[in-house]
Coordinates of C-alpha atoms in Angstrom, one line a residue:
M1 CA 2.1 23.8 -14.6
R2 CA 4.9 24.1 -16.3
K3 CA 6.3 21.3 -18.4
Y4 CA 9.7 20.0 -19.5
D5 CA 11.6 19.6 -22.8
E6 CA 11.8 15.8 -22.1
S7 CA 14.3 15.8 -24.7
K8 CA 16.7 17.9 -22.4
I9 CA 15.4 16.0 -19.4
R10 CA 16.7 12.4 -20.9
R11 CA 19.9 14.2 -22.1
F12 CA 20.4 15.2 -18.9
L13 CA 20.0 12.3 -17.0
L14 CA 22.0 10.3 -20.0
K15 CA 25.4 12.6 -18.9
E16 CA 24.7 12.0 -15.1
N17 CA 24.5 8.2 -15.6
L18 CA 27.4 8.1 -17.7
M19 CA 29.1 9.5 -14.5
W20 CA 27.3 7.1 -12.4
N21 CA 28.1 4.4 -14.4
N22 CA 31.7 5.0 -14.4
P23 CA 33.4 2.2 -12.4
I24 CA 35.8 4.0 -10.5
V25 CA 33.0 6.5 -9.4
S26 CA 30.4 3.6 -8.9
L27 CA 32.8 2.2 -6.1
A28 CA 33.7 5.5 -4.7
M29 CA 30.6 6.5 -4.1
L30 CA 28.5 3.1 -4.2
G31 CA 30.6 2.2 -1.7
P32 CA 30.8 1.6 2.5
I33 CA 29.2 4.8 2.3
S34 CA 25.8 4.0 0.9
L35 CA 25.9 0.0 1.8
P36 CA 24.2 1.0 5.4
G37 CA 21.4 2.9 3.8
F38 CA 20.7 0.1 1.3
L39 CA 20.6 -2.4 3.7
Y40 CA 18.1 -0.3 5.7
N41 CA 16.1 0.3 3.0
T42 CA 15.6 -3.1 1.7
F43 CA 14.7 -4.3 5.4
Q44 CA 12.2 -1.5 6.0
I45 CA 10.7 -2.4 2.6
G46 CA 10.4 -5.8 3.2
K47 CA 9.1 -5.5 7.0
N48 CA 6.1 -3.0 5.4
H49 CA 5.5 -5.7 2.9
Y50 CA 5.1 -8.6 5.4
Q51 CA 3.9 -7.0 8.1
T52 CA 0.9 -4.7 6.8
S53 CA -2.5 -5.5 6.2
G54 CA -5.7 -4.5 5.1
D55 CA -6.6 -2.2 2.5
K56 CA -4.7 0.9 3.5
K57 CA -2.2 2.3 1.0
A58 CA 0.5 5.1 0.4
K59 CA 2.5 6.0 -2.6
C60 CA 5.6 7.4 -3.0
L61 CA 6.6 8.8 -6.4
I62 CA 10.1 9.5 -7.1
F63 CA 12.0 11.8 -9.8
D64 CA 15.5 12.9 -9.2
E65 CA 19.0 12.8 -11.0
P66 CA 21.6 10.2 -9.6
L67 CA 23.6 11.7 -7.4
T68 CA 20.5 13.2 -5.3
E69 CA 19.2 9.6 -5.1
W70 CA 22.4 8.8 -4.1
Q71 CA 22.2 10.8 -1.4
D72 CA 18.7 9.5 -0.3
L73 CA 19.9 5.7 -0.6
I74 CA 23.0 6.9 2.2
L75 CA 20.1 8.6 4.4
G76 CA 17.9 5.5 3.8
V77 CA 15.1 7.8 3.1
K78 CA 12.9 4.7 1.3
G79 CA 13.5 3.0 4.2
V80 CA 12.4 5.6 6.3
V81 CA 9.3 6.1 4.5
A82 CA 8.4 2.4 4.9
R83 CA 8.6 2.5 8.6
F84 CA 6.6 5.2 9.2
F85 CA 3.6 3.8 7.2
T86 CA 4.5 0.5 8.8
Q87 CA 3.9 1.7 12.2
R88 CA 0.8 2.8 10.9
N89 CA -0.1 -0.5 9.3
V90 CA 0.3 0.8 5.7
K91 CA 1.3 -0.5 3.0
V92 CA 3.2 1.5 0.7
S93 CA 4.9 0.9 -3.1
Y94 CA 7.2 3.2 -5.0
K95 CA 7.1 5.3 -8.2
H96 CA 10.6 5.9 -9.9
K97 CA 11.0 8.0 -12.8
A98 CA 7.4 9.9 -12.0
R99 CA 5.3 12.0 -14.2
S100 CA 2.7 14.6 -13.2
N101 CA -0.3 12.1 -14.4
D102 CA 1.3 9.6 -11.7
L103 CA 0.4 12.0 -8.7
R104 CA -2.8 12.8 -10.9
D105 CA -3.7 9.1 -10.6
V106 CA -3.0 8.4 -7.3
L107 CA -5.1 11.6 -6.1
E108 CA -7.8 10.2 -8.3
D109 CA -7.5 6.6 -7.0
E110 CA -9.4 6.4 -3.7
T111 CA -7.7 3.3 -2.3
F112 CA -4.1 5.8 -1.9
Q113 CA -4.9 7.7 1.3
N114 CA -1.4 8.3 1.5
V115 CA 1.1 10.2 -1.0
V116 CA 4.4 11.1 -0.8
V117 CA 6.6 12.7 -3.1
M118 CA 10.6 13.2 -3.8
G119 CA 13.2 15.4 -6.0
H120 CA 13.4 18.6 -6.4
G121 CA 11.0 21.2 -5.5
G122 CA 9.8 23.6 -3.0
R123 CA 6.6 24.2 -0.6
N124 CA 4.4 24.8 -3.3
C125 CA 5.7 23.0 -6.1
W126 CA 7.4 19.2 -6.7
G127 CA 9.7 18.4 -10.2
A128 CA 8.0 15.6 -11.7
R129 CA 9.7 14.1 -14.8
D130 CA 8.0 15.8 -17.8
G131 CA 7.3 19.2 -15.6
I132 CA 6.9 21.3 -12.3
V133 CA 3.5 20.5 -10.3
Y134 CA 1.9 23.4 -8.4
T135 CA 0.0 23.4 -5.6
K136 CA -2.4 25.6 -8.0
D137 CA -2.4 22.6 -10.4
I138 CA -3.2 20.1 -8.1
N139 CA -5.9 22.5 -6.4
E140 CA -7.3 22.0 -10.1
W141 CA -7.0 18.1 -10.0
M142 CA -8.7 18.1 -6.9
K143 CA -12.3 19.7 -7.9
G144 CA -14.8 16.9 -7.4
L145 CA -12.4 14.2 -5.9
P146 CA -13.0 13.7 -2.3
K147 CA -10.3 14.5 0.2
K148 CA -7.7 11.7 1.3
R149 CA -7.3 11.1 5.3
G150 CA -4.0 10.1 5.3
Y151 CA -0.5 11.7 5.1
F152 CA 1.0 14.0 2.4
I153 CA 4.8 14.1 2.6
Q154 CA 6.8 16.0 0.6
F155 CA 10.7 15.2 0.6
T156 CA 11.9 18.2 -1.3
C157 CA 13.4 21.4 -0.5
G158 CA 10.9 23.8 1.6
D159 CA 9.8 27.6 1.7
E160 CA 8.2 29.5 4.6
K161 CA 5.7 30.9 2.5
G162 CA 2.9 29.9 0.0
K163 CA 0.5 26.9 0.4
P164 CA 1.8 23.2 0.3
L165 CA 1.2 20.9 -2.3
G166 CA -1.1 18.6 0.0
Y167 CA -3.2 21.7 1.2
S168 CA -6.2 20.8 -0.9
V169 CA -5.5 17.2 -0.8
L170 CA -6.5 16.1 2.9
E171 CA -9.2 16.3 5.3
D172 CA -6.7 16.9 8.1
K173 CA -3.9 19.6 6.9
N174 CA -2.0 18.2 10.4
K175 CA -0.7 15.6 8.3
I176 CA 1.2 18.1 5.7
L177 CA 4.3 17.2 6.6
G178 CA 7.5 18.7 4.7
Y179 CA 10.8 21.0 4.9
T180 CA 10.3 25.1 5.8
K181 CA 13.8 25.9 4.2
P182 CA 15.9 24.4 1.3
V183 CA 18.0 21.6 2.5
D184 CA 21.1 19.9 1.8
L185 CA 22.5 16.3 2.7
G186 CA 23.4 17.6 6.3
N187 CA 20.5 19.3 7.4
R188 CA 18.6 16.1 5.8
F189 CA 20.6 14.4 7.8
E190 CA 19.9 15.7 11.3
S191 CA 16.3 16.3 10.7
L192 CA 15.9 12.7 9.9
W193 CA 18.5 11.2 11.4
G194 CA 19.6 13.6 14.6
E195 CA 19.1 12.8 18.5
S196 CA 15.7 12.4 18.6
L197 CA 15.5 9.7 15.8
K198 CA 12.1 10.4 14.7
G199 CA 12.4 9.7 11.0
I200 CA 9.2 11.4 9.6
E201 CA 7.8 12.8 12.4
G202 CA 11.2 14.9 12.9
L203 CA 9.8 16.6 9.7
V204 CA 7.4 19.6 10.3
N205 CA 3.9 20.6 9.6
I206 CA 3.5 22.8 6.8
N207 CA -0.1 23.9 6.5
D208 CA -0.4 27.6 6.3
E209 CA -1.3 27.8 9.9
V210 CA 2.2 26.6 11.4
P211 CA 4.6 29.4 11.7
A212 CA 7.2 28.9 9.7
H213 CA 10.5 27.9 10.9

């Protein structure tokens, strides 16, 4: 794992938030454009909370700068995640400003059989608040731990090569979902909200047996 200088991260986020908290910028960016996504997130997260039962759980770990989180708000990404798991009777919870230890704790916790990571990264890495987590780190953390039976979903950019983060986490590698190329707001919108309206099912399986797209 490659650690960040957290003081630099804090200064970067402070700078981003100063712009983010500017009333003019906030009004322009958090106005009508993001309202549908906010309402969708609220509805789907509430629906997940009240319509799921039993002990199936998912954890969604998030670390991003404010501008990228705003894009996720426009897209209703948290709501898409909630809808996906509601359909499978899995209750999902969210952890913002997630660190590497948060991911490691979820891997060690057998009550969470489903894992979602959001933020910057690629097929074999995810940028947590305190550093970049690579597939090889997760492989080490998983030694001696039982494999999970649920999904491992990456809302990060993707690559065509390399082992995905969830490679050693799941029993069924067909449940590792994500992107196989760098993504921007436009193609993320298409993958989640295109003509097929598949949501997370519009992502592709990224285990090694699937040809790169």
